[in-house]
Amino acid sequence: MNRNVQPTIHDIARELKISASTVSRALNDNPRISLKTREKIKAVADSLGYRPNTLASNLRNKKSNTIGIVVPLINRHFFSSVISGVEDVAYKAGYTVVIAQSNDLAAKEVNIVQSMYSNRVDGLIISIAMQTEAFDHLKLFSKKHIPLAFFDRVVSEIETDKIVVDDFAGAYKVTQHLIDQGYQRIGHLAGPQNLMIYLHRKEGYLEALKKNNIPFDESLVLINTLTSEDGVTAAKQLMSLSNPPDAIFCGNDITALSVMIYLRDRGIRIPQEVGIVGFSNEPYSKVVSPSISTIAQPGFEMGQKAAELIIRKIENKEKTYQTIILPTELIIRESSYRGK
Amino acid sequence: MNRNVQPTIHDIARELKISASTVSRALNDNPRISLKTREKIKAVADSLGYRPNTLASNLRNKKSNTIGIVVPLINRHFFSSVISGVEDVAYKAGYTVVIAQSNDLAAKEVNIVQSMYSNRVDGLIISIAMQTEAFDHLKLFSKKHIPLAFFDRVVSEIETDKIVVDDFAGAYKVTQHLIDQGYQRIGHLAGPQNLMIYLHRKEGYLEALKKNNIPFDESLVLINTLTSEDGVTAAKQLMSLSNPPDAIFCGNDITALSVMIYLRDRGIRIPQEVGIVGFSNEPYSKVVSPSISTIAQPGFEMGQKAAELIIRKIENKEKTYQTIILPTELIIRESSYRGK
DNA sequence: CTGAAAGCGCTAACAC
DNA sequence: GTGTTAGCGCTTTCAG
């Protein structure tokens, strides 16, 4: 009844009265084994329902054929797109993808990364958690020369492959667009400034103001964690200023949406009275009313690039690190278009 | 320079002039080792930067501590929610989650599943691809007594754990709601009928019609693969009938959205002239205008339940299979509410 | 072209 | 409480 004992190469060998090494070679299509025996062996393997034990082969080869990917939240369009891109490339190259989410918790991230290390992933692709501020768990990988790639939320003090979008340019484009549309007092909801992406977005915003000779008003820039609730709180605060903004550049689409709904519910007309732009191009930004202008980030492509880079490193086809900056695209929709 | 040689228990043993088995035991907190030596060993392990090689331990223990999950598309809110739920429970129980997407391709699904088998996952959670019609790759798991759980798109001919929502009841609720709102000719966009979920949705729809003595008109039911494009094609076809429907129950939110946009662009008022309901409660259905009525499926909970069931099986705490039917919730929004 | 033997890193039965 | 030994299933050097 014990059908869950899985046949090994030895079972095949015994069946054919040959050695296990011959079986192993045959199964791996080693040309040193005659075609005839190869076929015979494969036939027996099939008939026994043999499936190679990757675990054993990995141990022996000191290679797991596995790539780890860690994201803050799987369940977010941008990140699941990246995962999808990684999976696409990795699968075609014969790698298994192990995913985990940090829930944006530094402690969980450390745990996950260590467990991936223990599982001997051949490479790790990661977008760090919001509050991660110590990087020993990641330095472990670079120290041991296990390929490591960052995407989106990168760590500047670790030298390795990085895939990011041009947040600075994206934010600049957003701000310039708002100015072109005639908005005068442009607010900004920024994310945690220890994360480069949010820092760069703020800098792009500031630079655009400067280039257009618009004085910077500190009270118009709010820094928070960019949740839906943060959006509402921020909107409240901004609109209660004695001199409220006439446009808000939100650090992501989540807050753009909650800000918009908050304003809409208070009878403030968008884009006539207040213009809104988000960041990330979440699927819903296109279909809400008014539709939200935003910056499109090529998530799937980022995942593909990250996987390509890391596989090249794993397979030793590449030594030098690179930072790939993918372009963003400003998508102008109703929430910021006044017809100019 | 060779810093990427990773220390093993033997290195620790040599350092302390003790045996590897003692080290192994100490690291696993075996009470047979005195607390003092345990601590000494752990200290040395730390100082050497030792990290256990899970691969080796897995091979030895014939257990990978890994759960595989296969979904049609990672990048879809419902599925990424389920993954998130699986990950949540699995992580807490000390399991690693390996994910893969079939892209709704039967061939890729077979590949993935076999590779997961080769990787000796301890259990597999899967929602099958749309066109999967042969199930040998899955029977392999049940034959070998490797825990297998289906969610959402289940295979009825394989007896194992299943987690589904009550599609029949959900569809019934939708249809009854439309009838209550005064709609008379209710159309239905159905998915492939080899998938139980779509079959049940259609049956729920038919049952509600019957209960309300509404004659079934075959021309109002269209079967396709429920993509965005399918929605448009179907809407075109339905509205060009000599006697077009005044409400459409769409098999998912994707088609509900594309149908709605198609009708809206043609000046057909929703919900006044035509009512629309979707299925799944994708995030955008709430924020689009008009907002789309739909059925909420508890994706995260399904993932949790699936993980719990499979872990109980893996750890032999449970022998019998069960089918868990989670309730759905009808969410009435603008697209089908005429104030009745 | 094929076989024998060693070993990847860890665990556990068995000894003392 | 600790050591010895064998072995998980596979690959690969070396020998012939």
PDB file of N, CA and C (backbone and C1' of nucleotides) in Angstrom, chain B residues 19 21-22 25 32 37 60 62, chain D residues 1-4 6-9:
ATOM      1  N   SER B  19      32.006  16.425  18.234  1.00  0.00           N
ATOM      2  CA  SER B  19      31.501  15.776  17.033  1.00  0.00           C
ATOM      3  C   SER B  19      30.386  16.588  16.378  1.00  0.00           C
ATOM      4  N   SER B  21      27.592  15.574  15.332  1.00  0.00           N
ATOM      5  CA  SER B  21      26.235  15.263  15.803  1.00  0.00           C
ATOM      6  C   SER B  21      25.872  16.080  17.037  1.00  0.00           C
ATOM      7  N   THR B  22      26.850  16.301  17.877  1.00  0.00           N
ATOM      8  CA  THR B  22      26.577  17.136  19.048  1.00  0.00           C
ATOM      9  C   THR B  22      26.203  18.543  18.601  1.00  0.00           C
ATOM     10  N   ARG B  25      22.704  18.501  17.255  1.00  0.00           N
ATOM     11  CA  ARG B  25      21.731  18.423  18.347  1.00  0.00           C
ATOM     12  C   ARG B  25      21.613  19.753  19.082  1.00  0.00           C
ATOM     13  N   ARG B  32      19.126  16.718  25.299  1.00  0.00           N
ATOM     14  CA  ARG B  32      20.151  15.773  25.726  1.00  0.00           C
ATOM     15  C   ARG B  32      21.528  16.437  25.802  1.00  0.00           C
ATOM     16  N   THR B  37      27.050  23.505  26.950  1.00  0.00           N
ATOM     17  CA  THR B  37      27.644  23.210  25.640  1.00  0.00           C
ATOM     18  C   THR B  37      26.780  23.788  24.530  1.00  0.00           C
ATOM     19  N   ARG B  60      17.687  14.936   4.151  1.00  0.00           N
ATOM     20  CA  ARG B  60      17.795  13.940   5.211  1.00  0.00           C
ATOM     21  C   ARG B  60      16.412  13.640   5.827  1.00  0.00           C
ATOM     22  N   LYS B  62      13.545  14.107   4.504  1.00  0.00           N
ATOM     23  CA  LYS B  62      12.523  13.828   3.504  1.00  0.00           C
ATOM     24  C   LYS B  62      11.316  14.740   3.676  1.00  0.00           C
TER      25      LYS B  62
ATOM     26  P    DG D   1      22.452  15.143  30.794  1.00  0.00           P
ATOM     27  O5'  DG D   1      23.486  15.416  29.641  1.00  0.00           O
ATOM     28  C5'  DG D   1      24.651  16.027  30.085  1.00  0.00           C
ATOM     29  C4'  DG D   1      25.762  15.487  29.248  1.00  0.00           C
ATOM     30  C3'  DG D   1      25.846  16.137  27.868  1.00  0.00           C
ATOM     31  O3'  DG D   1      27.214  16.425  27.631  1.00  0.00           O
ATOM     32  C1'  DG D   1      25.693  13.786  27.635  1.00  0.00           C
ATOM     33  P    DT D   2      27.744  17.209  26.462  1.00  0.00           P
ATOM     34  O5'  DT D   2      28.238  16.095  25.448  1.00  0.00           O
ATOM     35  C5'  DT D   2      29.476  15.431  25.737  1.00  0.00           C
ATOM     36  C4'  DT D   2      29.645  14.297  24.779  1.00  0.00           C
ATOM     37  C3'  DT D   2      29.767  14.708  23.307  1.00  0.00           C
ATOM     38  O3'  DT D   2      31.129  14.508  22.933  1.00  0.00           O
ATOM     39  C1'  DT D   2      28.493  12.722  23.599  1.00  0.00           C
ATOM     40  P    DG D   3      31.640  14.700  21.481  1.00  0.00           P
ATOM     41  O5'  DG D   3      31.637  13.204  20.946  1.00  0.00           O
ATOM     42  C5'  DG D   3      32.458  12.244  21.582  1.00  0.00           C
ATOM     43  C4'  DG D   3      32.401  10.932  20.838  1.00  0.00           C
ATOM     44  C3'  DG D   3      32.717  11.032  19.350  1.00  0.00           C
ATOM     45  O3'  DG D   3      33.526   9.913  19.009  1.00  0.00           O
ATOM     46  C1'  DG D   3      30.571  10.076  19.641  1.00  0.00           C
ATOM     47  P    DT D   4      34.138   9.749  17.579  1.00  0.00           P
ATOM     48  O5'  DT D   4      33.522   8.401  17.054  1.00  0.00           O
ATOM     49  C5'  DT D   4      32.819   7.509  17.899  1.00  0.00           C
ATOM     50  C4'  DT D   4      32.244   6.392  17.028  1.00  0.00           C
ATOM     51  C3'  DT D   4      32.685   6.404  15.568  1.00  0.00           C
ATOM     52  O3'  DT D   4      32.766   5.056  15.140  1.00  0.00           O
ATOM     53  C1'  DT D   4      30.338   6.713  15.666  1.00  0.00           C
ATOM     54  P    DA D   6      29.361   2.285   9.102  1.00  0.00           P
ATOM     55  O5'  DA D   6      27.888   2.379   8.503  1.00  0.00           O
ATOM     56  C5'  DA D   6      26.768   2.186   9.379  1.00  0.00           C
ATOM     57  C4'  DA D   6      25.584   2.944   8.822  1.00  0.00           C
ATOM     58  C3'  DA D   6      25.499   2.954   7.295  1.00  0.00           C
ATOM     59  O3'  DA D   6      24.167   2.653   6.953  1.00  0.00           O
ATOM     60  C1'  DA D   6      25.368   5.156   8.096  1.00  0.00           C
ATOM     61  P    DG D   7      23.828   2.275   5.474  1.00  0.00           P
ATOM     62  O5'  DG D   7      22.953   3.516   5.012  1.00  0.00           O
ATOM     63  C5'  DG D   7      21.877   3.938   5.842  1.00  0.00           C
ATOM     64  C4'  DG D   7      21.399   5.269   5.338  1.00  0.00           C
ATOM     65  C3'  DG D   7      21.426   5.392   3.803  1.00  0.00           C
ATOM     66  O3'  DG D   7      20.228   6.011   3.394  1.00  0.00           O
ATOM     67  C1'  DG D   7      22.570   7.182   4.750  1.00  0.00           C
ATOM     68  P    DC D   8      19.596   5.627   2.022  1.00  0.00           P
ATOM     69  O5'  DC D   8      18.621   6.855   1.779  1.00  0.00           O
ATOM     70  C5'  DC D   8      17.735   7.352   2.758  1.00  0.00           C
ATOM     71  C4'  DC D   8      17.552   8.839   2.525  1.00  0.00           C
ATOM     72  C3'  DC D   8      17.648   9.227   1.065  1.00  0.00           C
ATOM     73  O3'  DC D   8      16.324   9.306   0.527  1.00  0.00           O
ATOM     74  C1'  DC D   8      18.930  10.711   2.480  1.00  0.00           C
ATOM     75  P    DG D   9      15.881   8.340  -0.645  1.00  0.00           P
ATOM     76  O5'  DG D   9      16.540   9.039  -1.908  1.00  0.00           O
ATOM     77  C5'  DG D   9      16.089  10.316  -2.317  1.00  0.00           C
ATOM     78  C4'  DG D   9      17.073  10.883  -3.303  1.00  0.00           C
ATOM     79  C3'  DG D   9      17.315  10.008  -4.530  1.00  0.00           C
ATOM     80  O3'  DG D   9      17.030  10.804  -5.653  1.00  0.00           O
ATOM     81  C1'  DG D   9      19.363  10.720  -3.582  1.00  0.00           C
TER      82       DG D   9
END
